Amino acid sequence: MLQSNLYPTADLRAADARHYLHPFTDHKALAEEGARVIVKGDGVWLWDSEGNKLLDGMSGLWCTNVGHGRPEIADAVHAQMGELAFYNSFFKTTNAPAVRLAERLAAIAPAHINKVFFTSSGSEANDTVLRMVRHYWALKGQPNRQIVIARHNAYHGSTMAGASLGGMKPMHAQGGLPIPGIVHIRQPYWFGEGHGMAHDAFGLQAAADLERMIRTLGPENVAAFIGEPIQGAGGVIIPPATYWPEIQRICRKYDILLAADEVICGFGRTGRWFGSDYFGIEPDLMTIAKGVTSGYLPLGGVMVSDKVADVLVNLGEEFYHGYTYSGHPTCAAAALANLDIIQREGLVERVANDIGPYLQGRWKTLADHPIVGETRMVGLIGALELVPDPKNISNRFTPTGAVGSIARDYAFQTGLVMRAVRDSLIIAPPLTLTHAEADELVRLARQTLDLTYEELKRRGVFG
Ligand SMILES: *Cc1c(COP(=O)(O)O)cnc(C)c1O
């Protein structure tokens, strides 16, 4: 008997509304509607408590890279808990799974990155980046280098530093963010902001904003630039090929640290181990989380290049920073078992050479739909932009976002989990997706678009 069958759905919904404050949720609206109760996951499939089967097009929340229900990870966690469920890494102690994981991560990271600082989440990891880059410059005798440059519509988590580094206006509007010392430049969002420019020219133009900002602030005051190789929560924004090399060139020119937030792009999502590999950049720091454990247990970290690590290690002085669960042995054991699966099943190569190109080809076929303005995908991360007239993509639905949520609700109804960002639909399915499941995903996505189109016609959107 499933654990969840012990609790009738109606009781769960009522108790949920009474006691459970959900993340990123309008609580009043949820209480009226009642939460969907997910009870089981297997591979790319989910089941809810009413028996509906859903194709998980979002890998949980961008993390279940090896798919749901892998017994190898459960077994590794069980074994580790039996031996040593928890011990800390403060006070000159360590534990085998954390050490093995650090070694393993150094082996798959770019050659110049060989150390890791562990956290329990991506948000904590980005908080660590902020503190670490300021500490680095202080140790180097340049304490004025305090400012971190990030981008509008970026997502770097939900803690004070994470939300401040992120460029989400609604988040900044609550609680007086961003905190001091963080500024934002434009994003490389061609569909939304390219205004018909050639992709490559637009990529260079968006990157030039970084140089302008550095000169305005004075390079002697700038510590680092941070960006997601592909913006995830911002709407799967895939920058033009010219963008990242130019960002790297500018960072090097002004001796500014480059931090890549690999929380979504890492661990095979793009068909390379990291998004930085995909775009050919060499960041000084990389934030990891999500796919490192496929979400089976919480774990994140900051991967640190030799250049930065040498200063942190050799210039001495304690770095007064860390978390109780930094290097948690059971979470590390889950990560090791997850990396075993990724490597044994060749999932990174599979995304590069097999299922990635296959799903990309199928996804592109949706471009002929009467409300699709653009389809895009790298590896297994993609988006559909919904517009009222694909022949004139600068026209948008008004108000923005309403059509996206209608489509997202239809997706759930047809049996596909997609997420809506503004009026785009985004997907990032598990890397284990089969060809047949990819066909099914695209069939359900088309059905979603048809249902949305019919609904919009009923509402008179097309006059
Ligand atoms: C999810 C996410 C984070 C935050 O990770 P949490 O584990 O939710 O704290 C940070 N950066 C990116 C790019 C993310 O997608």
CSV table of C-alpha atoms and ligand atoms in Angstrom, one decimal, residues 24 61-62 120-126 154-159 162 227-233 261-265 287-290 298-300 419, ligand 1:
chain,number,residue,atom,x,y,z
A,24,PHE,CA,6.0,30.9,-4.4
A,61,LEU,CA,11.7,21.4,-10.6
A,62,TRP,CA,14.6,21.2,-13.1
A,120,SER,CA,22.2,22.4,0.9
A,121,SER,CA,20.7,24.4,-1.9
A,122,GLY,CA,21.3,26.6,-4.9
A,123,SER,CA,20.3,29.7,-2.9
A,124,GLU,CA,22.8,29.1,-0.2
A,125,ALA,CA,25.4,28.4,-2.8
A,126,ASN,CA,24.8,31.8,-4.4
A,154,ALA,CA,17.9,36.2,-13.7
A,155,TYR,CA,17.0,33.6,-11.1
A,156,HIS,CA,19.6,32.9,-8.4
A,157,GLY,CA,17.4,31.6,-5.6
A,158,SER,CA,15.3,33.0,-2.8
A,159,THR,CA,17.5,33.9,0.1
A,162,GLY,CA,20.0,34.9,-4.0
A,227,GLY,CA,24.9,34.6,-14.8
A,228,GLU,CA,23.1,31.4,-15.7
A,229,PRO,CA,24.5,30.0,-18.9
A,230,ILE,CA,20.9,29.6,-20.0
A,231,GLN,CA,18.3,31.5,-17.8
A,232,GLY,CA,15.9,28.8,-16.5
A,233,ALA,CA,13.1,30.3,-14.4
A,261,ASP,CA,25.1,29.6,-12.0
A,262,GLU,CA,25.0,26.0,-13.2
A,263,VAL,CA,22.1,25.0,-10.9
A,264,ILE,CA,19.9,24.1,-13.9
A,265,CYS,CA,22.5,23.8,-16.7
A,287,THR,CA,27.1,27.3,-8.5
A,288,ILE,CA,25.7,23.8,-8.4
A,289,ALA,CA,22.5,22.1,-6.9
A,290,LYS,CA,19.4,20.4,-8.4
A,298,PRO,CA,19.0,18.6,-0.9
A,299,LEU,CA,22.6,19.4,-1.8
A,300,GLY,CA,24.3,22.3,-3.5
A,419,ARG,CA,5.6,25.5,-16.7
B,1,LIG,C1,16.7,26.8,-8.5
B,1,LIG,C2,17.8,27.7,-8.8
B,1,LIG,C3,18.5,28.3,-7.7
B,1,LIG,C4,18.1,28.1,-6.3
B,1,LIG,O1,18.2,26.9,-5.8
B,1,LIG,P1,17.4,26.4,-4.5
B,1,LIG,O2,18.0,25.0,-4.3
B,1,LIG,O3,16.0,26.5,-4.8
B,1,LIG,O4,17.8,27.3,-3.4
B,1,LIG,C5,19.6,29.1,-8.0
B,1,LIG,N1,19.9,29.3,-9.3
B,1,LIG,C6,19.2,28.8,-10.3
B,1,LIG,C7,19.7,29.0,-11.7
B,1,LIG,C8,18.1,28.0,-10.1
B,1,LIG,O5,17.4,27.5,-11.1
